[in-house]
Short mmCIF file of C-alpha atoms in Angstrom, two decimals:
data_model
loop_
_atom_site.label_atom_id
_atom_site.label_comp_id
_atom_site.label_asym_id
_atom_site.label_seq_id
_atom_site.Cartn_x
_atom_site.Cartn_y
_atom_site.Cartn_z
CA UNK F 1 187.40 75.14 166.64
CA UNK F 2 187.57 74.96 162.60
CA UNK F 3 190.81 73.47 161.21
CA UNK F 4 193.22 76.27 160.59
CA UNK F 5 193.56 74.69 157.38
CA UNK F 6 190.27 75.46 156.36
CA UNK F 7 190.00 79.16 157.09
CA UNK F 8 190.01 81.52 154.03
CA UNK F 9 192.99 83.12 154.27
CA UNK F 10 195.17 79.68 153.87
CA UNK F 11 193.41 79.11 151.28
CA UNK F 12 195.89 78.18 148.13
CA UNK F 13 195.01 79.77 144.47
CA UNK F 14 193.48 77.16 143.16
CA UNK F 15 190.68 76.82 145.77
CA UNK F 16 189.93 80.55 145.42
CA UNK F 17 189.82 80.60 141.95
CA UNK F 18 187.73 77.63 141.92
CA UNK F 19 185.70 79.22 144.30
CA UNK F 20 185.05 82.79 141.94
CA UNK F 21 184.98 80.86 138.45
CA UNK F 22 182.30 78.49 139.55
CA UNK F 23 179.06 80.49 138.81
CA UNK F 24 180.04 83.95 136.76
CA UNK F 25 178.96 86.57 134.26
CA UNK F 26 180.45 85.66 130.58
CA UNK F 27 179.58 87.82 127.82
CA UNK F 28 177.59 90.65 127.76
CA UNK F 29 174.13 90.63 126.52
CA UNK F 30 173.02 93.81 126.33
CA UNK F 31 172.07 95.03 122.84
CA UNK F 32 172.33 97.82 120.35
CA UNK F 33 169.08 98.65 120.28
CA UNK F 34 166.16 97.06 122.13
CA UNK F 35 162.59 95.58 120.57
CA UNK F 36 161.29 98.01 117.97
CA UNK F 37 164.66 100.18 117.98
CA UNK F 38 163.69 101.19 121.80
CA UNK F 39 166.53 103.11 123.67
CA UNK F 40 165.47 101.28 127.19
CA UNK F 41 163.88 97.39 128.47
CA UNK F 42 162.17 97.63 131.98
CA UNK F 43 161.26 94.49 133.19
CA UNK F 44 158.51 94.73 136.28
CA UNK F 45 159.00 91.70 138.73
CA UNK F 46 156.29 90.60 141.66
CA UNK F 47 157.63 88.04 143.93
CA UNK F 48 154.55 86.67 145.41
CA UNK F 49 155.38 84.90 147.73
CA UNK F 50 152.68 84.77 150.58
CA UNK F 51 152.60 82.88 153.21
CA UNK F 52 155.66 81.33 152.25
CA UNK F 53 158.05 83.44 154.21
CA UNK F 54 156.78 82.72 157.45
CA UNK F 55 155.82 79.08 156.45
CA UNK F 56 159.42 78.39 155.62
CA UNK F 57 160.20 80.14 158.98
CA UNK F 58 158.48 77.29 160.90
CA UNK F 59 154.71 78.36 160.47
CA UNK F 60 154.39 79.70 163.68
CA UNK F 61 153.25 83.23 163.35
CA UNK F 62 150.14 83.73 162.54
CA UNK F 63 150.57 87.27 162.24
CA UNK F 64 152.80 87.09 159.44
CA UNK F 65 150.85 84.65 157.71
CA UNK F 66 147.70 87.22 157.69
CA UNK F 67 150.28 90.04 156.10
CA UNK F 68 151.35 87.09 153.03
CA UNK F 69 147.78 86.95 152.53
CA UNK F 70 147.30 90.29 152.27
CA UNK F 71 149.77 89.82 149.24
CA UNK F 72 146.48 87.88 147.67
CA UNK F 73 143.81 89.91 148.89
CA UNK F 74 145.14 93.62 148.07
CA UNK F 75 148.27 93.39 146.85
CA UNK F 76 148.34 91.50 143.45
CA UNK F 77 144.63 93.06 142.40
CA UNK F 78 145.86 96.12 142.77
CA UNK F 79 149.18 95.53 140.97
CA UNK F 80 147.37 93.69 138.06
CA UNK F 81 144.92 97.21 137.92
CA UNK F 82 147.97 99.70 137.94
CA UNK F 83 149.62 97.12 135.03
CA UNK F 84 146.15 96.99 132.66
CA UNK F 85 145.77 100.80 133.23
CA UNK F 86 149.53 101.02 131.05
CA UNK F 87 149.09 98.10 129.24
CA UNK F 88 152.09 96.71 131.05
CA UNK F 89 153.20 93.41 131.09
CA UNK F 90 155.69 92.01 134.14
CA UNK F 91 156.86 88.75 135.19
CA UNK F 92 155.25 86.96 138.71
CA UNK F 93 157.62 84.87 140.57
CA UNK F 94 155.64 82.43 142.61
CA UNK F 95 156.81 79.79 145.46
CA UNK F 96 154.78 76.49 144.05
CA UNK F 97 152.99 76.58 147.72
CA UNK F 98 152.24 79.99 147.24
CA UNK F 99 150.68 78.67 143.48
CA UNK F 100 148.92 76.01 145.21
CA UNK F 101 147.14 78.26 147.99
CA UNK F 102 146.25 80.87 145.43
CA UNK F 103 145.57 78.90 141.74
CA UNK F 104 143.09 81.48 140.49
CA UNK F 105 145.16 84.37 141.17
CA UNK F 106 147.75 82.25 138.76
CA UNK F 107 145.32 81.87 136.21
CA UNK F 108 144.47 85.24 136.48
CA UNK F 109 148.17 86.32 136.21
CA UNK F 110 148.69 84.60 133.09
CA UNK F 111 144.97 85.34 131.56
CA UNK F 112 146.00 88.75 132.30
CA UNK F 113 149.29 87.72 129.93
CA UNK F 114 151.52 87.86 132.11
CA UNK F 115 154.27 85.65 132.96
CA UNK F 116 154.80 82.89 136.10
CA UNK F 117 158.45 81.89 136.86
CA UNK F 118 159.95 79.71 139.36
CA UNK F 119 160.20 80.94 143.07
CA UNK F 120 161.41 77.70 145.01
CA UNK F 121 158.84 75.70 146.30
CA UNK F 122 157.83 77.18 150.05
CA UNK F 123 160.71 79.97 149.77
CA UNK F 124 163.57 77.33 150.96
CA UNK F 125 167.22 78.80 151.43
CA UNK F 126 168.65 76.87 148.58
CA UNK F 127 172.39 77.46 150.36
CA UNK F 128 171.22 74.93 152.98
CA UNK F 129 170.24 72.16 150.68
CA UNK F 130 172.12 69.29 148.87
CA UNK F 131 171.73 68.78 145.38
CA UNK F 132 169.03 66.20 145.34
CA UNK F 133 167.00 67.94 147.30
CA UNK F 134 167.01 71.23 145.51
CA UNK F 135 166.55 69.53 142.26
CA UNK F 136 163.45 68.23 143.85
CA UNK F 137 161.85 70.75 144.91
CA UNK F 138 162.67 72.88 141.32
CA UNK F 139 161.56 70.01 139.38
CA UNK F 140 158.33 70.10 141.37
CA UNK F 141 157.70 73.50 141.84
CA UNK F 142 157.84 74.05 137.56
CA UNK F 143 155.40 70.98 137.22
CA UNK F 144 152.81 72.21 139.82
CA UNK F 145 153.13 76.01 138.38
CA UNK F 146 152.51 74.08 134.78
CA UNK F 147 149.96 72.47 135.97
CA UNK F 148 147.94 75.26 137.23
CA UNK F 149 148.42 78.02 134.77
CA UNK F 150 148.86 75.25 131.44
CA UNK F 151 152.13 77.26 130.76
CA UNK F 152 155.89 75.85 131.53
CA UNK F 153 158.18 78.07 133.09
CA UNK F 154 161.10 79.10 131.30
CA UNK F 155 162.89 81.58 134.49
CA UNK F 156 163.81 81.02 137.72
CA UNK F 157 164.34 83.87 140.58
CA UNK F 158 165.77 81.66 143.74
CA UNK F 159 163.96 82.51 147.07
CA UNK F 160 165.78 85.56 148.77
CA UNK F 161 168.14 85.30 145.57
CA UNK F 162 169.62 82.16 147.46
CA UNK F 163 171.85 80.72 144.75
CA UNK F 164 173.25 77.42 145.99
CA UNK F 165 176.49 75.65 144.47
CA UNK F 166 174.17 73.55 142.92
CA UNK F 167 171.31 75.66 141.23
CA UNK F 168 172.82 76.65 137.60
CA UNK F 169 173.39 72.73 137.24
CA UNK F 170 169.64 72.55 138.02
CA UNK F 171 168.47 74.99 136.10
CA UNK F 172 170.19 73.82 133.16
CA UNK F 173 168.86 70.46 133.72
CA UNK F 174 165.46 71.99 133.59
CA UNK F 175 165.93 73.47 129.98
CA UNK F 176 165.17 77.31 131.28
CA UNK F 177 166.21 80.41 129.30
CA UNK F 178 167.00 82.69 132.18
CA UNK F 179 167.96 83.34 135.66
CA UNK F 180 167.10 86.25 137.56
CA UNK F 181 169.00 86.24 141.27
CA UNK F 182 172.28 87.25 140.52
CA UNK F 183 174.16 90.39 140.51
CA UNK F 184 177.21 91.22 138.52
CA UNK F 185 175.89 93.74 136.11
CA UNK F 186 173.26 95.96 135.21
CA UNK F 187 172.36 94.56 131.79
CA UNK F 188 171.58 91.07 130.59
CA UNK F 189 175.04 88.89 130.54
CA UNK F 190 175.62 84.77 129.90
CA UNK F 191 175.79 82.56 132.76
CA UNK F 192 179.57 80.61 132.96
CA UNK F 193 179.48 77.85 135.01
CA UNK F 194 183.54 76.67 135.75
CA UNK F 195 184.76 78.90 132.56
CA UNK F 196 182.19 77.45 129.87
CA UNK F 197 179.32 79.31 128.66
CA UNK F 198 175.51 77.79 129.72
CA UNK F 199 173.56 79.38 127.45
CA UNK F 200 171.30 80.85 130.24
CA UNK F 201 170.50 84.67 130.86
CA UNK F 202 171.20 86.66 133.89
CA UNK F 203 168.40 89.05 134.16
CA UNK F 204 170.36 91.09 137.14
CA UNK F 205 169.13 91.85 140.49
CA UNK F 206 170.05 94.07 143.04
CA UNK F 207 169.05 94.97 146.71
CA UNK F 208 168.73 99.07 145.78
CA UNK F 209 165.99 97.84 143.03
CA UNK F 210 163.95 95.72 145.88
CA UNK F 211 161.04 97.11 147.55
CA UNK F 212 161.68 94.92 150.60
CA UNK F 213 164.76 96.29 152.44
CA UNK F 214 163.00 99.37 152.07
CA UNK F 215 159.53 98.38 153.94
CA UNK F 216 159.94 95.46 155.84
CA UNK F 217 159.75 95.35 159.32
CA UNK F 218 159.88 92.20 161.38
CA UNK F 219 158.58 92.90 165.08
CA UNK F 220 161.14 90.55 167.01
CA UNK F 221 164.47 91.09 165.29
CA UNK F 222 164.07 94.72 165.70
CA UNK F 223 163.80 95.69 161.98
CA UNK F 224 162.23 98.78 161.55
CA UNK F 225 162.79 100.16 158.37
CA UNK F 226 159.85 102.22 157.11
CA UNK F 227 161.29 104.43 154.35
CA UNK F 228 158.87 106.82 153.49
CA UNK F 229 157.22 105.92 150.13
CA UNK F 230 158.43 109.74 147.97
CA UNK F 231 162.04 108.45 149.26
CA UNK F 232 161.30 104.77 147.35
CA UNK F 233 159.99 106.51 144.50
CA UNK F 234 163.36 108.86 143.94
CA UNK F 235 165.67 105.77 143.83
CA UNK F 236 163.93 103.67 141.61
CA UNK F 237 162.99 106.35 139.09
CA UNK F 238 167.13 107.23 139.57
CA UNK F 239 167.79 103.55 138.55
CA UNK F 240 165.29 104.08 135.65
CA UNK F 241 166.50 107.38 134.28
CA UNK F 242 170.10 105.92 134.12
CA UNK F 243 169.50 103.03 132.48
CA UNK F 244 166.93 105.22 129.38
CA UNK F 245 170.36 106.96 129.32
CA UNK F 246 172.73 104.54 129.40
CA UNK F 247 170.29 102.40 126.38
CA UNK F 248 170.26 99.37 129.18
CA UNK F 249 167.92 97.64 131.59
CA UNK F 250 165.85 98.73 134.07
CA UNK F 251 164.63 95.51 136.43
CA UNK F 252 162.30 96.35 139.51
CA UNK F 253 161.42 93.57 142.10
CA UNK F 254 158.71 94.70 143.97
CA UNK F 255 156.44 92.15 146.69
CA UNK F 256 152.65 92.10 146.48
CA UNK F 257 152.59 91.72 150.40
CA UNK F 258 154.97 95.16 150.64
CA UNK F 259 154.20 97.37 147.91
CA UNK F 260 150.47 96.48 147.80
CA UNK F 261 149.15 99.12 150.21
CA UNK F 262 147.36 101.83 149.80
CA UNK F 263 150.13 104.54 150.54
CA UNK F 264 152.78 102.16 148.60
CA UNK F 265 150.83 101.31 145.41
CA UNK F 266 151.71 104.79 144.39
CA UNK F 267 155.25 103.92 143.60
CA UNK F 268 154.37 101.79 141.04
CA UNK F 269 151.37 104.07 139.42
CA UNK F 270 153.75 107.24 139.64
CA UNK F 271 156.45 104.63 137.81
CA UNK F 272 154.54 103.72 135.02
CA UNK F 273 152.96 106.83 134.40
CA UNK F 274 156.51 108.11 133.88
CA UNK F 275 157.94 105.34 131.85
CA UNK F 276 155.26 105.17 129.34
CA UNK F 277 155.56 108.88 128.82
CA UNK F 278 158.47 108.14 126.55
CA UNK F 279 157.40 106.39 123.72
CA UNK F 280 161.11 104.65 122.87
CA UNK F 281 160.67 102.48 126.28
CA UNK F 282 159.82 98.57 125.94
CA UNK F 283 158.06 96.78 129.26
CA UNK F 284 158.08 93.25 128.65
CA UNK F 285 158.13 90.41 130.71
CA UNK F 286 161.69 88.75 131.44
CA UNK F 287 161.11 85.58 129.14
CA UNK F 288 160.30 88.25 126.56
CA UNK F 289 163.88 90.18 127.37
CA UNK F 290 166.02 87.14 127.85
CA UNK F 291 164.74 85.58 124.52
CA UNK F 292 165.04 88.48 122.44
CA UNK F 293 168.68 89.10 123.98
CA UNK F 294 169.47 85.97 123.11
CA UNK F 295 168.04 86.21 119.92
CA UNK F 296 170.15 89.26 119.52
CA UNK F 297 173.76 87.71 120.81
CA UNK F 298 173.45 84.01 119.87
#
């Protein structure tokens, strides 16, 4: 049995604070007006991650390896044809062994000019890592993504927005402009780390904006929820009719290996049809958002 000491609740001030002030949002970045006096930024995210799910799971299913590939086969062609048909451009977050399996489809991404950011290196649960171990893998993953697209990462998302004690020390050891992972606002804020401003943008995620915990069903833990794809549709285009009123954000994360069928491709069409109806809308990629934020609230 745990110390009693230890448990939350005994807890004194200082090591709750500490614990609350170590990663949190500082100033708000959201601006007046958006790129070319728009009224609203949507930023389209793919985490491809592939095989990587079920690799980092022990590599035992062979099943769920054939539905990550999928994400190669069928998903990201057909996401890369509903983005050229709007003249869309998103942001591709992509585990390094994910890069490695698939280096055209990275080539393609970017040819296509589109961004690659940092996904972990085989989906690892940051959380369970110490620090020299994390910073490995990051270091790595941004030099093999480099190496097969030519380009340098400037964003990280962490795998399953895992953010460990020790990741916004990484990641500002790695010179990047933003984050993505986090959660404590709608709109672009500043990164603190212990109080003192990083100079790294939070591109904010959230669970409602994830295609996943809508779709994904894993056969032995019972998880079973297939939402129906009309029901998907509604919330997103909720979260983006908000934000066009509310001048903000609107970030989607959306999986190649979920979204990429036939009945579920739709969301995204139906999406961008209706965003680029309005002509005061900018799509951009996030290192195109978090730079011109900055830009905008040095």
């Amino acid at each position: 049995m745990d110390d009693i000491s230890s448990q939350p609740w005994r807890w004194d001030e200082q090591t709750w604070r500490g614990k609350v002030d170590h990663v949190r949002a500082g100033l708000s970045m959201k601006p007046a007006k958006w790129k070319n006096g728009a009224r609203c930024a949507v930023a389209l995210s793919f985490d491809s991650d592939h095989e990587t799910n079920e690799l980092r799971d022990g590599g035992k299913s062979i099943g769920r390896m054939s539905q990550g590939q999928y994400g190669n086969r069928q998903g990201v062609p057909r996401i890369l044809n509903a983005l050229a048909k709007y003249d869309a451009k998103a942001t591709f977050f992509v585990p390094a062994v994910a890069g490695l399996l698939y280096e055209d489809e990275q080539r393609r991404v970017v040819a296509e000019g589109h961004e690659i950011g940092i996904h972990g290196w085989i989906h690892e649960l940051n959380s369970q890592l110490p620090y020299e171990i994390e910073r490995d893998l990051m270091f790595r993953s941004a030099d093999a993504l480099e190496r097969i697209t030519g380009v340098r990462p400037v964003g990280l998302r962490t795998p399953s927005w895992d953010f460990s004690p020790s990741t916004l020390r990484i990641e500002r050891e790695l010179g990047l402009l933003y984050d993505s992972s986090l959660m404590a606002d709608d709109d672009p804020y500043e990164l603190l780390e212990q109080g003192e401003p990083t100079g790294i943008v939070e591109l904010p995620v959230e669970w409602i904006r994830d295609d996943a915990v809508y779709f994904n069903m894993h056969r032995f833990n019972g998880l079973r929820p297939h939402t129906p794809p009309t029901a998907v549709y509604d919330i997103f285009f909720r979260e983006f009719e908000r934000a066009y009123e509310e001048g903000g954000l609107f970030l989607l994360t959306m999986h190649p290996h979920v979204t990429g069928y036939r009945s579920r491709i739709w969301i995204l069409e139906k999406l961008l049809e209706e965003i680029t109806r309005r002509s005061d809308v900018w799509i951009a990629t996030h290192a195109e958002i978090a730079a011109f934020v900055k830009a905008e609230c040095p």
